[in-house]
Amino acid sequence: MTVGNITKNVITIEENITNQCTFAKTLKVQEPISITGISSISPLGISANEIWDSYQNSRHCISFEDFGGEQTPIAILTKRAKQKIANLREESDHYQSLDDSVLFGIYAARQAILDAGWQGNPDFGINIGSSRGATGLFEKYHKEFLDQGKSSTLSSPTTTLGNISSWIAHDLQTTGPEISHSITCSTALHAVLNGVAWLQSGLADKFLVGGSEAPLTQFTIAQMKALKIYASGKTAKYPCQAMNWEKKRNSMFLGEGAAIACLEKGSKQNALALISGIGYATEPLKHNISISTEADCFQKSMKMALGSIPKNEIDVVVMHAPGTVKGDMAEYNAIKAVFGNQLPALTTNKWKIGHTFGASGILSLELAILMLKNQKFIPVPFAEYKAVPKKMKKIVVNAVGFGGNAVSILLETPHQN
């Protein structure tokens, strides 16, 4: 091969790479992704009407339970939701040995495909993640091992990372790919990213995405308390002070739940909302749990999700805002850096239902969809607002995990609305 041919081939390769990179950048917004169904099970309830009613009042869902001899704020499922999970567990001998995180996911997935009209058509992919996974069972089996020096037969298969997606696939008898992952608190929105990528690639027509978490265990809460980020005290009207920029103490607390969304390529007639932009970024690790003061990861992820859309078209940002001093402020700084003097209205649901780790992002997405559907902004009751939007067309939803793994999703009202 001559030098001229080598040079020509190198140029061709470079052109192909450039074209592929350009294609990748435009692929995210080349065609919108429809969210045709979404369902959840959480301290807010189990039906869209029940959840929306709960969001419209200013009461939190916190109860105080004993953990390690301390009265600790947590957000647990409603009695009705707990009964649904108990009934699900009794449906099969196989289900009796499953962790709550798996059963939460199965329940939400069943309702989501009904919402989207997918029942009877099992050809769709699944990507459901979790930050902690089968937390309750893992702690149970580990204690059993410490006490008896041996472990139960089902200890491994019921605590693996892929447990949630694989059991949902079994329950729904699907024929598409199943994916599991854990990217801490941004897990569910990373599942959305994966679903969008599969749909835009043409490898799938439909994808079920979301997250599930059942973290209300002694060891998990002890870990959060060891980080000095857990809320304390029963006297505060709102134990979690997410979006209180003046707070001096961390005020995060844990909740449980799952949410699942149905994604389809294109603008569908039955779309609840459209995904018109996605963004993601990871910061260089400076600390195991923190992000930078200006949340560089959020700045990058929001800018990527917005693309060329004018910033003043964004009506709301649903913040990750877990109620920690540094985390809340860093995200707020990032929003100010991106939007400047034209800040959208800001809100979060952590003050109400706590931090559900890997499920938190998709529960925030559900809040955004409900606000778009009902055209009513849900504020944080103790936050100050100069004005709130009367009409909403575009909402950004944020999530970030330990180590600065940020995701931003841009939602907008369906075109037919």
C-alpha positions as a LaTeX table, in Angstrom:
\begin{tabular}{lrrr}
\hline
Residue & $x$ (\AA) & $y$ (\AA) & $z$ (\AA) \\
\hline
Met1 & 0.00 & 0.00 & 0.00 \\
Thr2 & 1.40 & 3.40 & $-0.98$ \\
Val3 & 1.69 & 6.40 & 1.34 \\
Gly4 & $-0.96$ & 8.16 & $-0.76$ \\
Asn5 & $-3.40$ & 5.30 & $-0.25$ \\
Ile6 & $-2.67$ & 5.19 & 3.49 \\
Thr7 & $-3.29$ & 8.93 & 3.75 \\
Lys8 & $-6.50$ & 8.59 & 1.72 \\
Asn9 & $-7.72$ & 5.75 & 3.96 \\
Val10 & $-6.91$ & 7.70 & 7.14 \\
Ile11 & $-8.86$ & 10.71 & 5.83 \\
Thr12 & $-11.79$ & 8.44 & 4.98 \\
Ile13 & $-11.73$ & 6.91 & 8.46 \\
Glu14 & $-11.60$ & 10.37 & 10.03 \\
Glu15 & $-14.57$ & 11.49 & 7.91 \\
Asn16 & $-16.53$ & 8.39 & 8.92 \\
Ile17 & $-15.78$ & 9.00 & 12.62 \\
Thr18 & $-16.80$ & 12.64 & 12.28 \\
Asn19 & $-20.03$ & 11.65 & 10.53 \\
Gln20 & $-20.78$ & 9.05 & 13.19 \\
Cys21 & $-20.15$ & 11.56 & 15.99 \\
Thr22 & $-22.40$ & 14.13 & 14.30 \\
Phe23 & $-25.08$ & 11.46 & 13.85 \\
Ala24 & $-24.79$ & 10.48 & 17.52 \\
Lys25 & $-25.27$ & 14.08 & 18.61 \\
Thr26 & $-28.36$ & 14.59 & 16.48 \\
Leu27 & $-29.80$ & 11.14 & 17.12 \\
Lys28 & $-31.02$ & 12.09 & 20.60 \\
Val29 & $-33.40$ & 14.73 & 19.24 \\
Gln30 & $-33.86$ & 13.37 & 15.72 \\
Glu31 & $-37.22$ & 11.89 & 16.69 \\
Pro32 & $-39.02$ & 12.33 & 20.01 \\
Ile33 & $-39.61$ & 9.41 & 22.34 \\
Ser34 & $-43.15$ & 8.99 & 23.64 \\
Ile35 & $-43.86$ & 8.01 & 27.23 \\
Thr36 & $-47.08$ & 6.09 & 26.70 \\
Gly37 & $-47.48$ & 4.72 & 30.20 \\
Ile38 & $-46.11$ & 5.23 & 33.69 \\
Ser39 & $-46.99$ & 3.66 & 37.00 \\
Ser40 & $-45.56$ & 3.72 & 40.48 \\
Ile41 & $-45.95$ & 2.39 & 43.98 \\
Ser42 & $-44.71$ & 4.72 & 46.71 \\
Pro43 & $-45.75$ & 6.54 & 49.89 \\
Leu44 & $-47.90$ & 8.71 & 47.59 \\
Gly45 & $-50.12$ & 5.78 & 46.62 \\
Ile46 & $-50.60$ & 3.47 & 43.65 \\
Ser47 & $-52.93$ & 5.17 & 41.17 \\
Ala48 & $-52.43$ & 8.34 & 39.14 \\
Asn49 & $-55.40$ & 10.03 & 40.81 \\
Glu50 & $-54.28$ & 9.06 & 44.31 \\
Ile51 & $-50.74$ & 10.22 & 43.64 \\
Trp52 & $-51.87$ & 13.52 & 42.13 \\
Asp53 & $-54.20$ & 14.17 & 45.08 \\
Ser54 & $-51.31$ & 13.56 & 47.45 \\
Tyr55 & $-49.06$ & 15.99 & 45.58 \\
Gln56 & $-51.67$ & 18.74 & 45.85 \\
Asn57 & $-51.60$ & 18.86 & 49.65 \\
Ser58 & $-48.72$ & 20.21 & 51.71 \\
Arg59 & $-48.44$ & 17.19 & 54.03 \\
His60 & $-45.36$ & 15.00 & 53.97 \\
Cys61 & $-45.46$ & 11.19 & 54.01 \\
Ile62 & $-43.02$ & 10.75 & 56.87 \\
Ser63 & $-43.46$ & 8.48 & 59.84 \\
Phe64 & $-40.97$ & 7.90 & 62.64 \\
Glu65 & $-39.77$ & 4.38 & 63.35 \\
Asp66 & $-37.16$ & 2.90 & 65.65 \\
Phe67 & $-33.82$ & 2.20 & 63.98 \\
Gly68 & $-30.92$ & 1.38 & 66.24 \\
Gly69 & $-32.72$ & 2.79 & 69.26 \\
Glu70 & $-33.41$ & 6.13 & 67.55 \\
Gln71 & $-36.70$ & 7.48 & 66.26 \\
Thr72 & $-35.90$ & 7.88 & 62.58 \\
Pro73 & $-37.92$ & 9.56 & 59.80 \\
Ile74 & $-38.80$ & 7.29 & 56.88 \\
Ala75 & $-41.46$ & 7.24 & 54.16 \\
Ile76 & $-43.18$ & 3.88 & 53.82 \\
Leu77 & $-45.77$ & 2.60 & 51.39 \\
Thr78 & $-49.41$ & 3.33 & 52.12 \\
Lys79 & $-51.49$ & 0.57 & 53.76 \\
Arg80 & $-53.26$ & $-0.05$ & 50.47 \\
Ala81 & $-49.95$ & $-0.34$ & 48.64 \\
Lys82 & $-48.55$ & $-2.72$ & 51.24 \\
Gln83 & $-51.60$ & $-4.93$ & 50.84 \\
Lys84 & $-51.10$ & $-5.00$ & 47.07 \\
Ile85 & $-47.52$ & $-6.23$ & 47.59 \\
Ala86 & $-48.68$ & $-8.80$ & 50.15 \\
Asn87 & $-51.25$ & $-10.09$ & 47.65 \\
Leu88 & $-48.63$ & $-10.23$ & 44.90 \\
Arg89 & $-46.30$ & $-12.23$ & 47.12 \\
Glu90 & $-49.04$ & $-14.84$ & 47.62 \\
Glu91 & $-49.65$ & $-15.29$ & 43.89 \\
Ser92 & $-46.82$ & $-17.80$ & 43.53 \\
Asp93 & $-44.53$ & $-19.88$ & 45.69 \\
His94 & $-41.65$ & $-18.36$ & 43.72 \\
Tyr95 & $-42.71$ & $-14.83$ & 44.67 \\
Gln96 & $-42.70$ & $-15.58$ & 48.40 \\
Ser97 & $-38.91$ & $-15.70$ & 48.42 \\
Leu98 & $-38.40$ & $-12.40$ & 46.53 \\
Asp99 & $-37.19$ & $-9.12$ & 47.97 \\
Asp100 & $-39.60$ & $-6.20$ & 48.26 \\
Ser101 & $-37.60$ & $-4.30$ & 45.63 \\
Val102 & $-38.45$ & $-7.00$ & 43.08 \\
Leu103 & $-42.14$ & $-7.12$ & 44.01 \\
Phe104 & $-42.39$ & $-3.31$ & 43.88 \\
Gly105 & $-40.97$ & $-3.47$ & 40.35 \\
Ile106 & $-43.30$ & $-6.27$ & 39.22 \\
Tyr107 & $-46.36$ & $-4.44$ & 40.53 \\
Ala108 & $-45.44$ & $-1.12$ & 38.88 \\
Ala109 & $-44.50$ & $-2.84$ & 35.61 \\
Arg110 & $-47.84$ & $-4.62$ & 35.36 \\
Gln111 & $-49.71$ & $-1.35$ & 35.81 \\
Ala112 & $-47.46$ & 0.54 & 33.39 \\
Ile113 & $-48.05$ & $-1.81$ & 30.45 \\
Leu114 & $-51.79$ & $-1.65$ & 31.11 \\
Asp115 & $-51.52$ & 2.12 & 31.02 \\
Ala116 & $-49.69$ & 1.98 & 27.68 \\
Gly117 & $-51.86$ & $-0.75$ & 26.16 \\
Trp118 & $-48.95$ & $-3.17$ & 25.78 \\
Gln119 & $-50.66$ & $-6.21$ & 27.31 \\
Gly120 & $-50.76$ & $-9.12$ & 24.90 \\
Asn121 & $-47.65$ & $-7.91$ & 23.06 \\
Pro122 & $-44.54$ & $-9.15$ & 24.91 \\
Asp123 & $-41.99$ & $-7.90$ & 22.35 \\
Phe124 & $-40.33$ & $-5.09$ & 24.30 \\
Gly125 & $-37.09$ & $-4.54$ & 26.16 \\
Ile126 & $-36.68$ & $-4.05$ & 29.89 \\
Asn127 & $-34.16$ & $-1.98$ & 31.83 \\
Ile128 & $-35.01$ & $-1.65$ & 35.52 \\
Gly129 & $-32.27$ & $-0.66$ & 37.94 \\
Ser130 & $-31.74$ & $-0.29$ & 41.65 \\
Ser131 & $-29.12$ & 1.38 & 43.77 \\
Arg132 & $-29.12$ & $-1.15$ & 46.61 \\
Gly133 & $-30.94$ & $-4.09$ & 45.06 \\
Ala134 & $-32.36$ & $-6.79$ & 47.31 \\
Thr135 & $-31.34$ & $-4.94$ & 50.48 \\
Gly136 & $-33.68$ & $-6.65$ & 52.92 \\
Leu137 & $-32.88$ & $-10.16$ & 51.76 \\
Phe138 & $-29.16$ & $-9.49$ & 51.57 \\
Glu139 & $-29.11$ & $-8.35$ & 55.19 \\
Lys140 & $-31.28$ & $-11.30$ & 56.24 \\
Tyr141 & $-29.05$ & $-13.88$ & 54.55 \\
His142 & $-25.86$ & $-12.26$ & 55.79 \\
Lys143 & $-27.13$ & $-12.36$ & 59.38 \\
Glu144 & $-28.10$ & $-16.00$ & 58.85 \\
Phe145 & $-24.57$ & $-16.76$ & 57.69 \\
Leu146 & $-23.00$ & $-14.98$ & 60.67 \\
Asp147 & $-25.31$ & $-16.80$ & 63.09 \\
Gln148 & $-25.16$ & $-20.29$ & 61.55 \\
Gly149 & $-22.01$ & $-20.34$ & 59.44 \\
Lys150 & $-23.97$ & $-21.32$ & 56.32 \\
Ser151 & $-26.41$ & $-19.76$ & 53.91 \\
Ser152 & $-29.80$ & $-20.65$ & 52.43 \\
Thr153 & $-30.13$ & $-22.17$ & 48.96 \\
Leu154 & $-31.85$ & $-19.10$ & 47.52 \\
Ser155 & $-29.50$ & $-16.52$ & 49.01 \\
Ser156 & $-27.56$ & $-16.00$ & 45.78 \\
Pro157 & $-30.28$ & $-16.06$ & 43.08 \\
Thr158 & $-32.57$ & $-13.75$ & 45.07 \\
Thr159 & $-29.94$ & $-11.09$ & 45.75 \\
Thr160 & $-28.22$ & $-10.71$ & 42.38 \\
Leu161 & $-28.14$ & $-7.36$ & 40.57 \\
Gly162 & $-30.25$ & $-8.60$ & 37.65 \\
Asn163 & $-32.96$ & $-9.90$ & 39.94 \\
Ile164 & $-35.50$ & $-7.11$ & 39.30 \\
Ser165 & $-35.39$ & $-7.01$ & 35.49 \\
Ser166 & $-35.29$ & $-10.79$ & 35.14 \\
Trp167 & $-38.30$ & $-11.34$ & 37.40 \\
Ile168 & $-40.27$ & $-8.59$ & 35.64 \\
Ala169 & $-39.46$ & $-10.26$ & 32.32 \\
His170 & $-40.61$ & $-13.59$ & 33.77 \\
Asp171 & $-43.81$ & $-12.08$ & 35.14 \\
Leu172 & $-44.70$ & $-10.31$ & 31.88 \\
Gln173 & $-43.35$ & $-13.17$ & 29.71 \\
Thr174 & $-41.45$ & $-10.75$ & 27.49 \\
Thr175 & $-39.29$ & $-11.67$ & 24.50 \\
Gly176 & $-37.07$ & $-8.58$ & 24.32 \\
Pro177 & $-33.71$ & $-7.87$ & 25.97 \\
Glu178 & $-33.44$ & $-7.46$ & 29.75 \\
Ile179 & $-30.88$ & $-5.13$ & 31.29 \\
Ser180 & $-30.01$ & $-4.37$ & 34.89 \\
His181 & $-27.63$ & $-1.81$ & 36.31 \\
Ser182 & $-26.84$ & 0.25 & 39.38 \\
Ile183 & $-25.59$ & 3.82 & 39.11 \\
Thr184 & $-26.63$ & 4.76 & 42.64 \\
Cys185 & $-29.22$ & 7.54 & 42.83 \\
Ser186 & $-29.33$ & 8.29 & 39.09 \\
Thr187 & $-30.02$ & 4.65 & 38.24 \\
Ala188 & $-33.61$ & 5.06 & 36.98 \\
Leu189 & $-32.81$ & 8.00 & 34.70 \\
His190 & $-29.85$ & 6.06 & 33.31 \\
Ala191 & $-32.41$ & 3.37 & 32.47 \\
Val192 & $-34.31$ & 6.04 & 30.53 \\
Leu193 & $-31.10$ & 6.91 & 28.66 \\
Asn194 & $-30.60$ & 3.25 & 27.78 \\
Gly195 & $-34.18$ & 2.89 & 26.60 \\
Val196 & $-33.88$ & 5.95 & 24.38 \\
Ala197 & $-30.63$ & 4.62 & 22.90 \\
Trp198 & $-32.17$ & 1.24 & 22.06 \\
Leu199 & $-35.20$ & 2.87 & 20.44 \\
Gln200 & $-33.21$ & 5.39 & 18.42 \\
Ser201 & $-30.86$ & 2.65 & 17.23 \\
Gly202 & $-33.75$ & 0.68 & 15.75 \\
Leu203 & $-32.93$ & $-2.42$ & 17.80 \\
Ala204 & $-36.24$ & $-2.17$ & 19.66 \\
Asp205 & $-39.64$ & $-0.54$ & 19.16 \\
Lys206 & $-40.65$ & $-0.40$ & 22.82 \\
Phe207 & $-38.75$ & $-0.30$ & 26.10 \\
Leu208 & $-39.82$ & $-0.57$ & 29.73 \\
Val209 & $-37.58$ & 1.51 & 32.00 \\
Gly210 & $-37.43$ & 2.55 & 35.63 \\
Gly211 & $-36.12$ & 1.88 & 39.09 \\
Ser212 & $-37.10$ & 0.14 & 42.31 \\
Glu213 & $-35.82$ & 0.51 & 45.84 \\
Ala214 & $-36.65$ & $-0.99$ & 49.25 \\
Pro215 & $-33.94$ & 0.55 & 51.46 \\
Leu216 & $-35.72$ & 0.84 & 54.81 \\
Thr217 & $-33.46$ & $-1.56$ & 56.68 \\
Gln218 & $-31.33$ & $-1.23$ & 59.79 \\
Phe219 & $-27.98$ & $-1.46$ & 58.00 \\
Thr220 & $-28.86$ & 0.88 & 55.11 \\
Ile221 & $-30.16$ & 3.60 & 57.41 \\
Ala222 & $-27.13$ & 3.15 & 59.68 \\
Gln223 & $-24.91$ & 3.78 & 56.63 \\
Met224 & $-26.73$ & 7.03 & 55.82 \\
Lys225 & $-26.49$ & 8.16 & 59.42 \\
Ala226 & $-22.77$ & 7.40 & 59.40 \\
Leu227 & $-22.43$ & 9.84 & 56.48 \\
Lys228 & $-24.02$ & 12.55 & 58.69 \\
Ile229 & $-26.63$ & 13.35 & 56.05 \\
Tyr230 & $-29.74$ & 11.87 & 57.67 \\
Ala231 & $-32.55$ & 14.03 & 59.03 \\
Ser232 & $-33.23$ & 13.99 & 62.76 \\
Gly233 & $-35.78$ & 15.32 & 65.21 \\
Lys234 & $-39.55$ & 14.93 & 65.38 \\
Thr235 & $-40.37$ & 18.56 & 66.10 \\
Ala236 & $-39.76$ & 20.02 & 62.64 \\
Lys237 & $-42.86$ & 20.47 & 60.51 \\
Tyr238 & $-40.83$ & 19.33 & 57.50 \\
Pro239 & $-37.92$ & 17.08 & 58.54 \\
Cys240 & $-36.47$ & 17.20 & 55.01 \\
Gln241 & $-35.56$ & 20.76 & 54.03 \\
Ala242 & $-34.85$ & 20.11 & 50.34 \\
Met243 & $-34.55$ & 23.45 & 48.49 \\
Asn244 & $-34.12$ & 25.42 & 51.69 \\
Trp245 & $-30.96$ & 27.25 & 50.67 \\
Glu246 & $-30.39$ & 28.61 & 54.19 \\
Lys247 & $-30.39$ & 25.30 & 56.06 \\
Lys248 & $-27.38$ & 24.53 & 58.24 \\
Arg249 & $-27.93$ & 20.80 & 58.71 \\
Asn250 & $-28.35$ & 17.89 & 56.35 \\
Ser251 & $-31.95$ & 16.70 & 56.25 \\
Met252 & $-32.17$ & 13.75 & 53.88 \\
Phe253 & $-34.33$ & 10.77 & 54.81 \\
Leu254 & $-35.15$ & 7.53 & 53.02 \\
Gly255 & $-38.31$ & 6.36 & 51.31 \\
Glu256 & $-39.28$ & 3.22 & 49.40 \\
Gly257 & $-41.00$ & 2.61 & 46.11 \\
Ala258 & $-40.74$ & 1.93 & 42.39 \\
Ala259 & $-41.81$ & 3.56 & 39.16 \\
Ile260 & $-41.83$ & 2.16 & 35.63 \\
Ala261 & $-42.34$ & 3.98 & 32.31 \\
Cys262 & $-43.18$ & 2.70 & 28.83 \\
Leu263 & $-41.15$ & 4.26 & 26.02 \\
Glu264 & $-41.97$ & 4.16 & 22.29 \\
Lys265 & $-40.22$ & 5.75 & 19.36 \\
Gly266 & $-41.98$ & 8.69 & 17.70 \\
Ser267 & $-44.82$ & 10.98 & 18.73 \\
Lys268 & $-47.68$ & 8.63 & 19.62 \\
Gln269 & $-51.32$ & 9.62 & 19.90 \\
Asn270 & $-51.51$ & 8.20 & 23.42 \\
Ala271 & $-48.29$ & 9.85 & 24.64 \\
Leu272 & $-48.38$ & 11.25 & 28.18 \\
Ala273 & $-45.25$ & 13.27 & 27.45 \\
Leu274 & $-42.41$ & 13.39 & 24.95 \\
Ile275 & $-38.71$ & 13.02 & 25.69 \\
Ser276 & $-37.15$ & 15.65 & 23.46 \\
Gly277 & $-33.69$ & 15.79 & 25.00 \\
Ile278 & $-31.35$ & 13.74 & 27.17 \\
Gly279 & $-28.13$ & 14.71 & 28.90 \\
Tyr280 & $-25.53$ & 12.99 & 31.02 \\
Ala281 & $-22.16$ & 13.73 & 32.57 \\
Thr282 & $-19.77$ & 12.38 & 35.18 \\
Glu283 & $-17.46$ & 14.53 & 37.27 \\
Pro284 & $-13.88$ & 13.62 & 38.11 \\
Leu285 & $-14.10$ & 11.91 & 41.50 \\
Lys286 & $-12.97$ & 14.18 & 44.33 \\
His287 & $-14.91$ & 12.48 & 47.11 \\
Asn288 & $-16.89$ & 9.24 & 47.29 \\
Ile289 & $-20.24$ & 10.97 & 47.71 \\
Ser290 & $-19.90$ & 14.63 & 46.77 \\
Ile291 & $-20.18$ & 16.69 & 43.61 \\
Ser292 & $-18.37$ & 19.95 & 42.95 \\
Thr293 & $-19.59$ & 23.24 & 44.42 \\
Glu294 & $-20.96$ & 24.33 & 41.04 \\
Ala295 & $-22.12$ & 20.79 & 40.10 \\
Asp296 & $-20.23$ & 20.68 & 36.81 \\
Cys297 & $-21.92$ & 17.36 & 36.01 \\
Phe298 & $-25.37$ & 18.96 & 36.19 \\
Gln299 & $-24.28$ & 21.92 & 34.12 \\
Lys300 & $-23.09$ & 19.57 & 31.38 \\
Ser301 & $-26.08$ & 17.22 & 31.55 \\
Met302 & $-28.63$ & 20.07 & 31.45 \\
Lys303 & $-26.88$ & 21.81 & 28.56 \\
Met304 & $-26.78$ & 18.54 & 26.63 \\
Ala305 & $-30.48$ & 17.89 & 27.26 \\
Leu306 & $-31.42$ & 21.43 & 26.19 \\
Gly307 & $-29.36$ & 21.36 & 23.00 \\
Ser308 & $-30.40$ & 24.34 & 20.89 \\
Ile309 & $-33.68$ & 24.92 & 22.73 \\
Pro310 & $-33.84$ & 28.49 & 24.13 \\
Lys311 & $-33.42$ & 28.43 & 27.89 \\
Asn312 & $-36.43$ & 30.67 & 28.43 \\
Glu313 & $-38.67$ & 27.93 & 27.04 \\
Ile314 & $-38.02$ & 25.73 & 30.08 \\
Asp315 & $-40.86$ & 26.18 & 32.55 \\
Val316 & $-39.75$ & 23.93 & 35.42 \\
Val317 & $-36.75$ & 22.00 & 36.70 \\
Val318 & $-37.57$ & 19.05 & 38.96 \\
Met319 & $-34.45$ & 18.96 & 41.07 \\
His320 & $-32.69$ & 15.95 & 42.53 \\
Ala321 & $-32.29$ & 17.99 & 45.77 \\
Pro322 & $-32.13$ & 15.27 & 48.45 \\
Gly323 & $-32.08$ & 17.71 & 51.37 \\
Thr324 & $-28.34$ & 17.82 & 52.00 \\
Val325 & $-26.63$ & 21.17 & 52.47 \\
Lys326 & $-23.92$ & 20.76 & 49.83 \\
Gly327 & $-25.90$ & 18.65 & 47.37 \\
Asp328 & $-28.89$ & 20.98 & 47.16 \\
Met329 & $-26.77$ & 24.09 & 46.86 \\
Ala330 & $-24.45$ & 22.60 & 44.23 \\
Glu331 & $-27.39$ & 21.72 & 41.99 \\
Tyr332 & $-28.91$ & 25.17 & 42.55 \\
Asn333 & $-25.60$ & 26.76 & 41.55 \\
Ala334 & $-25.56$ & 24.63 & 38.40 \\
Ile335 & $-29.08$ & 25.71 & 37.47 \\
Lys336 & $-28.15$ & 29.37 & 37.94 \\
Ala337 & $-25.02$ & 28.86 & 35.83 \\
Val338 & $-27.05$ & 27.30 & 32.99 \\
Phe339 & $-30.14$ & 29.54 & 33.05 \\
Gly340 & $-28.69$ & 32.81 & 34.33 \\
Asn341 & $-31.32$ & 35.40 & 35.21 \\
Gln342 & $-34.12$ & 33.39 & 33.55 \\
Leu343 & $-34.51$ & 30.69 & 36.17 \\
Pro344 & $-37.34$ & 28.21 & 35.64 \\
Ala345 & $-39.58$ & 27.37 & 38.58 \\
Leu346 & $-37.85$ & 24.80 & 40.80 \\
Thr347 & $-39.38$ & 21.94 & 42.71 \\
Thr348 & $-38.59$ & 18.51 & 44.17 \\
Asn349 & $-40.52$ & 15.71 & 45.86 \\
Lys350 & $-37.85$ & 14.64 & 48.37 \\
Trp351 & $-39.39$ & 16.75 & 51.18 \\
Lys352 & $-42.54$ & 14.68 & 50.80 \\
Ile353 & $-41.51$ & 11.08 & 50.02 \\
Gly354 & $-37.84$ & 11.03 & 50.96 \\
His355 & $-34.94$ & 9.78 & 48.89 \\
Thr356 & $-35.74$ & 6.50 & 47.17 \\
Phe357 & $-32.19$ & 6.09 & 45.84 \\
Gly358 & $-32.33$ & 4.30 & 42.47 \\
Ala359 & $-36.07$ & 4.92 & 42.03 \\
Ser360 & $-35.89$ & 8.65 & 42.81 \\
Gly361 & $-35.28$ & 9.89 & 39.26 \\
Ile362 & $-38.25$ & 8.07 & 37.75 \\
Leu363 & $-40.53$ & 9.24 & 40.58 \\
Ser364 & $-39.39$ & 12.79 & 39.76 \\
Leu365 & $-40.19$ & 12.07 & 36.10 \\
Glu366 & $-43.66$ & 10.96 & 37.15 \\
Leu367 & $-44.15$ & 14.26 & 39.01 \\
Ala368 & $-43.14$ & 16.15 & 35.88 \\
Ile369 & $-45.59$ & 14.18 & 33.73 \\
Leu370 & $-48.42$ & 14.81 & 36.20 \\
Met371 & $-47.69$ & 18.55 & 36.19 \\
Leu372 & $-47.72$ & 18.62 & 32.39 \\
Lys373 & $-50.92$ & 16.59 & 32.22 \\
Asn374 & $-52.79$ & 18.65 & 34.83 \\
Gln375 & $-51.12$ & 21.97 & 34.01 \\
Lys376 & $-50.55$ & 22.70 & 37.67 \\
Phe377 & $-47.20$ & 23.41 & 39.28 \\
Ile378 & $-46.45$ & 21.55 & 42.53 \\
Pro379 & $-44.31$ & 23.74 & 44.80 \\
Val380 & $-42.17$ & 22.91 & 47.80 \\
Pro381 & $-44.36$ & 24.32 & 50.62 \\
Phe382 & $-41.60$ & 26.09 & 52.52 \\
Ala383 & $-39.74$ & 27.41 & 49.44 \\
Glu384 & $-40.11$ & 31.01 & 48.32 \\
Tyr385 & $-41.48$ & 31.68 & 44.84 \\
Lys386 & $-41.68$ & 35.03 & 43.09 \\
Ala387 & $-43.97$ & 33.43 & 40.52 \\
Val388 & $-44.98$ & 29.97 & 39.36 \\
Pro389 & $-45.87$ & 28.97 & 35.79 \\
Lys390 & $-49.54$ & 28.94 & 34.86 \\
Lys391 & $-48.86$ & 26.90 & 31.74 \\
Met392 & $-46.13$ & 24.31 & 31.31 \\
Lys393 & $-44.77$ & 22.90 & 28.06 \\
Lys394 & $-41.19$ & 21.89 & 28.86 \\
Ile395 & $-39.75$ & 20.44 & 32.09 \\
Val396 & $-36.22$ & 19.27 & 32.90 \\
Val397 & $-35.82$ & 16.40 & 35.38 \\
Asn398 & $-32.49$ & 15.92 & 37.16 \\
Ala399 & $-30.88$ & 13.06 & 39.05 \\
Val400 & $-27.35$ & 12.45 & 40.27 \\
Gly401 & $-25.63$ & 9.57 & 42.02 \\
Phe402 & $-22.62$ & 9.22 & 44.32 \\
Gly403 & $-19.51$ & 10.34 & 42.49 \\
Gly404 & $-21.26$ & 12.85 & 40.23 \\
Asn405 & $-23.15$ & 10.64 & 37.74 \\
Ala406 & $-25.73$ & 13.17 & 36.53 \\
Val407 & $-28.64$ & 12.72 & 34.14 \\
Ser408 & $-31.06$ & 15.35 & 32.82 \\
Ile409 & $-34.20$ & 14.50 & 30.85 \\
Leu410 & $-36.15$ & 17.13 & 28.89 \\
Leu411 & $-39.89$ & 16.44 & 28.77 \\
Glu412 & $-42.49$ & 18.33 & 26.82 \\
Thr413 & $-46.22$ & 18.14 & 26.30 \\
Pro414 & $-47.33$ & 15.91 & 23.41 \\
His415 & $-47.72$ & 17.84 & 20.15 \\
Gln416 & $-51.40$ & 17.04 & 19.88 \\
Asn417 & $-52.00$ & 18.85 & 23.18 \\
\hline
\end{tabular}
